[in-house]
Amino acid sequence: MTIGVSVFLLAVGAILKFAVSDTIEGVDLGVIGIILMVCGVIGLLFGLLQMANARRTGVPPAYPDPRYQDPRY
């Protein structure tokens, strides 16, 4: 789940929880809004963790391995 989808779920959940006053028999829109907001927060956290881990993997080592030095030097 990307960060954009997570923000979308948060927005839809907040709208259902706080802005919609209609009622549907057998369906509590407030509870559905809370569920969507919780899913959005979880997805946002996973997306941010995934983005933070992706940034760390491409970093070259601070001290190059002497076995792999260029033979021209």
Short mmCIF file of C-alpha atoms in Angstrom, two decimals:
data_model
loop_
_atom_site.label_atom_id
_atom_site.label_comp_id
_atom_site.label_asym_id
_atom_site.label_seq_id
_atom_site.Cartn_x
_atom_site.Cartn_y
_atom_site.Cartn_z
CA MET A 1 0.00 0.00 0.00
CA THR A 2 1.50 3.30 -1.01
CA ILE A 3 1.51 6.50 0.98
CA GLY A 4 -1.07 8.06 -1.34
CA VAL A 5 -3.55 5.23 -0.78
CA SER A 6 -2.99 5.50 2.97
CA VAL A 7 -3.74 9.22 2.96
CA PHE A 8 -6.84 8.53 0.84
CA LEU A 9 -8.07 5.93 3.36
CA LEU A 10 -7.47 8.38 6.19
CA ALA A 11 -9.46 11.08 4.40
CA VAL A 12 -12.38 8.80 3.50
CA GLY A 13 -12.46 7.40 7.02
CA ALA A 14 -12.49 10.87 8.56
CA ILE A 15 -15.29 11.94 6.23
CA LEU A 16 -17.37 8.91 7.15
CA LYS A 17 -16.72 9.36 10.87
CA PHE A 18 -17.12 13.11 11.26
CA ALA A 19 -18.99 14.54 8.24
CA VAL A 20 -21.64 12.01 7.24
CA SER A 21 -24.82 12.05 9.28
CA ASP A 22 -26.87 9.68 7.12
CA THR A 23 -27.81 6.31 8.49
CA ILE A 24 -27.99 2.95 6.77
CA GLU A 25 -29.90 0.21 8.51
CA GLY A 26 -27.51 -2.39 9.88
CA VAL A 27 -24.38 -0.35 9.01
CA ASP A 28 -22.59 2.01 11.38
CA LEU A 29 -20.73 4.51 9.18
CA GLY A 30 -18.77 5.84 12.16
CA VAL A 31 -17.26 2.42 12.83
CA ILE A 32 -16.43 1.97 9.15
CA GLY A 33 -14.74 5.38 9.24
CA ILE A 34 -12.64 4.40 12.24
CA ILE A 35 -11.65 1.12 10.57
CA LEU A 36 -10.57 2.97 7.42
CA MET A 37 -8.57 5.49 9.44
CA VAL A 38 -6.78 2.74 11.36
CA CYS A 39 -5.96 0.93 8.10
CA GLY A 40 -4.69 4.20 6.64
CA VAL A 41 -2.40 4.84 9.62
CA ILE A 42 -1.02 1.29 9.50
CA GLY A 43 -0.44 1.55 5.76
CA LEU A 44 1.23 4.94 6.18
CA LEU A 45 3.60 3.55 8.80
CA PHE A 46 4.51 0.57 6.62
CA GLY A 47 5.02 2.84 3.62
CA LEU A 48 7.31 5.16 5.55
CA LEU A 49 9.30 2.23 6.95
CA GLN A 50 9.64 0.74 3.49
CA MET A 51 10.82 4.06 2.09
CA ALA A 52 13.34 4.48 4.92
CA ASN A 53 14.75 0.97 4.35
CA ALA A 54 15.00 1.53 0.60
CA ARG A 55 17.14 4.60 1.18
CA ARG A 56 19.60 2.68 3.34
CA THR A 57 20.30 -0.15 0.91
CA GLY A 58 21.95 1.97 -1.80
CA VAL A 59 24.59 3.53 0.43
CA PRO A 60 28.17 2.50 -0.44
CA PRO A 61 30.39 1.27 2.40
CA ALA A 62 32.35 3.89 4.31
CA TYR A 63 35.62 1.94 3.98
CA PRO A 64 36.09 0.15 0.64
CA ASP A 65 37.34 -3.41 0.70
CA PRO A 66 41.06 -3.37 -0.22
CA ARG A 67 40.66 -6.63 -2.19
CA TYR A 68 38.56 -4.85 -4.80
CA GLN A 69 40.74 -1.83 -5.47
CA ASP A 70 41.38 -0.69 -9.01
CA PRO A 71 44.64 -2.33 -10.24
CA ARG A 72 45.68 0.87 -12.05
CA TYR A 73 46.53 2.52 -8.71
#
